[in-house]
């Protein structure tokens, strides 16, 4: 007996799956990572180090320029970088 061959178009994954657009590109995630690192450095600087004697209040350590000026500026800069990363439109 003769066999009947039916031909159907090949099914590929590309024809069945629709590409969903991504909100962020690789560049956005890079900027988000940079912002997170800057915020982490600011938090680390704000925490300071261990006191030599916990029973003694050292005004110079607690109110140092690093803790009350530089660290908050770094944290705010990191937040600005994060906002930039979110609102940056990806290149096409």
mmCIF file of N, CA and C in Angstrom, residues 16-89:
data_model
loop_
_atom_site.group_PDB
_atom_site.id
_atom_site.type_symbol
_atom_site.label_atom_id
_atom_site.label_comp_id
_atom_site.label_asym_id
_atom_site.label_seq_id
_atom_site.Cartn_x
_atom_site.Cartn_y
_atom_site.Cartn_z
ATOM 1 N N UNK A 16 5.817 30.574 18.065
ATOM 2 C CA UNK A 16 4.811 30.381 19.106
ATOM 3 C C UNK A 16 4.962 31.357 20.271
ATOM 4 N N UNK A 17 6.156 31.795 20.546
ATOM 5 C CA UNK A 17 6.413 32.631 21.717
ATOM 6 C C UNK A 17 6.546 34.079 21.266
ATOM 7 N N UNK A 18 5.741 34.922 21.863
ATOM 8 C CA UNK A 18 5.853 36.348 21.568
ATOM 9 C C UNK A 18 6.862 36.965 22.520
ATOM 10 N N UNK A 19 7.704 37.787 21.989
ATOM 11 C CA UNK A 19 8.728 38.434 22.812
ATOM 12 C C UNK A 19 8.072 39.518 23.653
ATOM 13 N N UNK A 20 8.294 39.437 24.932
ATOM 14 C CA UNK A 20 7.780 40.481 25.807
ATOM 15 C C UNK A 20 8.851 41.555 25.949
ATOM 16 N N UNK A 21 8.465 42.781 25.798
ATOM 17 C CA UNK A 21 9.481 43.839 25.921
ATOM 18 C C UNK A 21 9.948 43.967 27.369
ATOM 19 N N UNK A 22 11.221 44.177 27.522
ATOM 20 C CA UNK A 22 11.757 44.353 28.868
ATOM 21 C C UNK A 22 11.682 45.824 29.240
ATOM 22 N N UNK A 23 11.445 46.057 30.494
ATOM 23 C CA UNK A 23 11.329 47.433 30.968
ATOM 24 C C UNK A 23 12.704 48.075 31.053
ATOM 25 N N UNK A 24 13.666 47.321 31.564
ATOM 26 C CA UNK A 24 15.004 47.852 31.759
ATOM 27 C C UNK A 24 15.992 47.132 30.847
ATOM 28 N N UNK A 25 16.996 47.871 30.430
ATOM 29 C CA UNK A 25 18.065 47.273 29.638
ATOM 30 C C UNK A 25 19.246 46.954 30.559
ATOM 31 N N UNK A 26 20.274 46.388 29.961
ATOM 32 C CA UNK A 26 21.468 46.053 30.741
ATOM 33 C C UNK A 26 22.089 47.309 31.343
ATOM 34 N N UNK A 27 22.027 48.401 30.598
ATOM 35 C CA UNK A 27 22.589 49.668 31.082
ATOM 36 C C UNK A 27 21.840 50.171 32.319
ATOM 37 N N UNK A 28 20.505 49.989 32.333
ATOM 38 C CA UNK A 28 19.725 50.380 33.516
ATOM 39 C C UNK A 28 20.156 49.582 34.736
ATOM 40 N N UNK A 29 20.319 48.271 34.555
ATOM 41 C CA UNK A 29 20.726 47.434 35.681
ATOM 42 C C UNK A 29 22.138 47.778 36.149
ATOM 43 N N UNK A 30 22.999 48.171 35.229
ATOM 44 C CA UNK A 30 24.348 48.598 35.611
ATOM 45 C C UNK A 30 24.280 49.844 36.492
ATOM 46 N N UNK A 31 23.481 50.820 36.089
ATOM 47 C CA UNK A 31 23.324 52.041 36.890
ATOM 48 C C UNK A 31 22.693 51.739 38.241
ATOM 49 N N UNK A 32 21.743 50.791 38.271
ATOM 50 C CA UNK A 32 21.131 50.411 39.551
ATOM 51 C C UNK A 32 22.167 49.772 40.480
ATOM 52 N N UNK A 33 23.040 48.970 39.920
ATOM 53 C CA UNK A 33 24.107 48.360 40.720
ATOM 54 C C UNK A 33 25.066 49.396 41.272
ATOM 55 N N UNK A 34 25.416 50.368 40.437
ATOM 56 C CA UNK A 34 26.308 51.447 40.885
ATOM 57 C C UNK A 34 25.654 52.235 42.013
ATOM 58 N N UNK A 35 24.368 52.544 41.864
ATOM 59 C CA UNK A 35 23.646 53.266 42.916
ATOM 60 C C UNK A 35 23.595 52.485 44.215
ATOM 61 N N UNK A 36 23.372 51.175 44.112
ATOM 62 C CA UNK A 36 23.325 50.341 45.313
ATOM 63 C C UNK A 36 24.682 50.301 46.013
ATOM 64 N N UNK A 37 25.758 50.266 45.241
ATOM 65 C CA UNK A 37 27.107 50.259 45.832
ATOM 66 C C UNK A 37 27.385 51.585 46.533
ATOM 67 N N UNK A 38 26.994 52.696 45.919
ATOM 68 C CA UNK A 38 27.218 54.018 46.526
ATOM 69 C C UNK A 38 26.422 54.139 47.831
ATOM 70 N N UNK A 39 25.173 53.669 47.833
ATOM 71 C CA UNK A 39 24.367 53.701 49.060
ATOM 72 C C UNK A 39 25.007 52.831 50.139
ATOM 73 N N UNK A 40 25.496 51.654 49.758
ATOM 74 C CA UNK A 40 26.131 50.758 50.720
ATOM 75 C C UNK A 40 27.382 51.385 51.323
ATOM 76 N N UNK A 41 28.184 52.051 50.509
ATOM 77 C CA UNK A 41 29.387 52.730 51.021
ATOM 78 C C UNK A 41 28.986 53.831 51.994
ATOM 79 N N UNK A 42 27.940 54.593 51.655
ATOM 80 C CA UNK A 42 27.459 55.641 52.558
ATOM 81 C C UNK A 42 26.986 55.094 53.889
ATOM 82 N N UNK A 43 26.260 53.988 53.850
ATOM 83 C CA UNK A 43 25.806 53.368 55.106
ATOM 84 C C UNK A 43 26.981 52.855 55.931
ATOM 85 N N UNK A 44 27.954 52.273 55.261
ATOM 86 C CA UNK A 44 29.140 51.766 55.956
ATOM 87 C C UNK A 44 29.902 52.909 56.631
ATOM 88 N N UNK A 45 30.065 54.028 55.904
ATOM 89 C CA UNK A 45 30.762 55.180 56.491
ATOM 90 C C UNK A 45 29.972 55.788 57.646
ATOM 91 N N UNK A 46 28.654 55.772 57.546
ATOM 92 C CA UNK A 46 27.832 56.341 58.609
ATOM 93 C C UNK A 46 27.901 55.504 59.885
ATOM 94 N N UNK A 47 28.038 54.201 59.723
ATOM 95 C CA UNK A 47 28.078 53.352 60.910
ATOM 96 C C UNK A 47 29.364 53.553 61.703
ATOM 97 N N UNK A 48 30.436 53.894 61.035
ATOM 98 C CA UNK A 48 31.696 54.137 61.726
ATOM 99 C C UNK A 48 32.333 52.857 62.206
ATOM 100 N N UNK A 49 33.231 52.975 63.142
ATOM 101 C CA UNK A 49 33.923 51.814 63.675
ATOM 102 C C UNK A 49 33.573 51.580 65.126
ATOM 103 N N UNK A 50 34.180 50.578 65.672
ATOM 104 C CA UNK A 50 33.952 50.259 67.080
ATOM 105 C C UNK A 50 34.714 51.252 67.959
ATOM 106 N N UNK A 51 34.091 51.597 69.050
ATOM 107 C CA UNK A 51 34.724 52.501 69.991
ATOM 108 C C UNK A 51 35.771 51.747 70.804
ATOM 109 N N UNK A 52 36.835 52.439 71.139
ATOM 110 C CA UNK A 52 37.889 51.802 71.936
ATOM 111 C C UNK A 52 37.390 51.477 73.341
ATOM 112 N N UNK A 53 36.636 52.405 73.894
ATOM 113 C CA UNK A 53 36.068 52.190 75.223
ATOM 114 C C UNK A 53 34.584 52.555 75.170
ATOM 115 N N UNK A 54 33.690 51.574 75.179
ATOM 116 C CA UNK A 54 32.253 51.861 75.054
ATOM 117 C C UNK A 54 31.692 52.686 76.207
ATOM 118 N N UNK A 55 32.369 52.720 77.333
ATOM 119 C CA UNK A 55 31.869 53.466 78.484
ATOM 120 C C UNK A 55 32.158 54.960 78.366
ATOM 121 N N UNK A 56 33.042 55.347 77.445
ATOM 122 C CA UNK A 56 33.439 56.748 77.297
ATOM 123 C C UNK A 56 32.827 57.303 76.009
ATOM 124 N N UNK A 57 32.170 58.482 76.128
ATOM 125 C CA UNK A 57 31.590 59.143 74.962
ATOM 126 C C UNK A 57 32.668 59.990 74.290
ATOM 127 N N UNK A 58 32.971 59.656 73.039
ATOM 128 C CA UNK A 58 33.974 60.394 72.292
ATOM 129 C C UNK A 58 33.251 61.245 71.251
ATOM 130 N N UNK A 59 33.189 62.539 71.495
ATOM 131 C CA UNK A 59 32.456 63.457 70.638
ATOM 132 C C UNK A 59 33.056 63.529 69.232
ATOM 133 N N UNK A 60 34.369 63.439 69.107
ATOM 134 C CA UNK A 60 35.023 63.533 67.808
ATOM 135 C C UNK A 60 34.680 62.340 66.908
ATOM 136 N N UNK A 61 34.498 61.171 67.499
ATOM 137 C CA UNK A 61 34.142 60.002 66.703
ATOM 138 C C UNK A 61 32.680 60.038 66.265
ATOM 139 N N UNK A 62 31.806 60.406 67.172
ATOM 140 C CA UNK A 62 30.379 60.386 66.872
ATOM 141 C C UNK A 62 30.021 61.492 65.880
ATOM 142 N N UNK A 63 30.544 62.685 66.091
ATOM 143 C CA UNK A 63 30.213 63.830 65.241
ATOM 144 C C UNK A 63 31.311 64.133 64.236
ATOM 145 N N UNK A 64 31.931 63.116 63.694
ATOM 146 C CA UNK A 64 32.995 63.343 62.719
ATOM 147 C C UNK A 64 32.389 63.777 61.379
ATOM 148 N N UNK A 65 33.214 64.415 60.579
ATOM 149 C CA UNK A 65 32.779 64.898 59.267
ATOM 150 C C UNK A 65 32.331 63.738 58.382
ATOM 151 N N UNK A 66 32.986 62.616 58.512
ATOM 152 C CA UNK A 66 32.630 61.461 57.696
ATOM 153 C C UNK A 66 31.224 60.979 58.009
ATOM 154 N N UNK A 67 30.881 60.909 59.282
ATOM 155 C CA UNK A 67 29.577 60.376 59.673
ATOM 156 C C UNK A 67 28.421 61.329 59.424
ATOM 157 N N UNK A 68 28.635 62.627 59.640
ATOM 158 C CA UNK A 68 27.490 63.537 59.553
ATOM 159 C C UNK A 68 27.435 64.334 58.255
ATOM 160 N N UNK A 69 28.477 64.265 57.415
ATOM 161 C CA UNK A 69 28.454 65.027 56.173
ATOM 162 C C UNK A 69 28.663 64.143 54.950
ATOM 163 N N UNK A 70 29.755 63.444 54.897
ATOM 164 C CA UNK A 70 30.116 62.677 53.701
ATOM 165 C C UNK A 70 29.171 61.494 53.495
ATOM 166 N N UNK A 71 28.887 60.746 54.551
ATOM 167 C CA UNK A 71 28.029 59.565 54.426
ATOM 168 C C UNK A 71 26.617 59.914 53.943
ATOM 169 N N UNK A 72 25.942 60.912 54.518
ATOM 170 C CA UNK A 72 24.611 61.255 53.993
ATOM 171 C C UNK A 72 24.636 61.752 52.551
ATOM 172 N N UNK A 73 25.689 62.471 52.179
ATOM 173 C CA UNK A 73 25.804 62.926 50.792
ATOM 174 C C UNK A 73 25.934 61.728 49.854
ATOM 175 N N UNK A 74 26.716 60.728 50.252
ATOM 176 C CA UNK A 74 26.853 59.522 49.433
ATOM 177 C C UNK A 74 25.525 58.774 49.323
ATOM 178 N N UNK A 75 24.788 58.689 50.411
ATOM 179 C CA UNK A 75 23.500 58.004 50.370
ATOM 180 C C UNK A 75 22.531 58.730 49.442
ATOM 181 N N UNK A 76 22.468 60.049 49.546
ATOM 182 C CA UNK A 76 21.599 60.819 48.649
ATOM 183 C C UNK A 76 22.054 60.710 47.199
ATOM 184 N N UNK A 77 23.359 60.714 46.960
ATOM 185 C CA UNK A 77 23.868 60.546 45.596
ATOM 186 C C UNK A 77 23.482 59.173 45.047
ATOM 187 N N UNK A 78 23.548 58.150 45.885
ATOM 188 C CA UNK A 78 23.138 56.814 45.456
ATOM 189 C C UNK A 78 21.660 56.761 45.106
ATOM 190 N N UNK A 79 20.833 57.449 45.884
ATOM 191 C CA UNK A 79 19.403 57.498 45.571
ATOM 192 C C UNK A 79 19.133 58.240 44.264
ATOM 193 N N UNK A 80 19.878 59.304 44.004
ATOM 194 C CA UNK A 80 19.738 60.028 42.735
ATOM 195 C C UNK A 80 20.149 59.121 41.574
ATOM 196 N N UNK A 81 21.207 58.350 41.741
ATOM 197 C CA UNK A 81 21.638 57.411 40.704
ATOM 198 C C UNK A 81 20.555 56.359 40.465
ATOM 199 N N UNK A 82 19.926 55.883 41.530
ATOM 200 C CA UNK A 82 18.844 54.900 41.380
ATOM 201 C C UNK A 82 17.656 55.495 40.611
ATOM 202 N N UNK A 83 17.297 56.727 40.915
ATOM 203 C CA UNK A 83 16.197 57.384 40.194
ATOM 204 C C UNK A 83 16.564 57.552 38.725
ATOM 205 N N UNK A 84 17.797 57.943 38.452
ATOM 206 C CA UNK A 84 18.259 58.067 37.069
ATOM 207 C C UNK A 84 18.171 56.725 36.358
ATOM 208 N N UNK A 85 18.587 55.652 37.032
ATOM 209 C CA UNK A 85 18.571 54.323 36.423
ATOM 210 C C UNK A 85 17.150 53.874 36.096
ATOM 211 N N UNK A 86 16.195 54.236 36.932
ATOM 212 C CA UNK A 86 14.812 53.827 36.689
ATOM 213 C C UNK A 86 14.213 54.603 35.524
ATOM 214 N N UNK A 87 14.477 55.897 35.440
ATOM 215 C CA UNK A 87 13.856 56.723 34.420
ATOM 216 C C UNK A 87 14.611 56.770 33.102
ATOM 217 N N UNK A 88 15.807 56.221 33.043
ATOM 218 C CA UNK A 88 16.593 56.241 31.812
ATOM 219 C C UNK A 88 15.937 55.331 30.777
ATOM 220 N N UNK A 89 15.696 55.868 29.598
ATOM 221 C CA UNK A 89 15.105 55.057 28.535
ATOM 222 C C UNK A 89 16.202 54.242 27.852
#
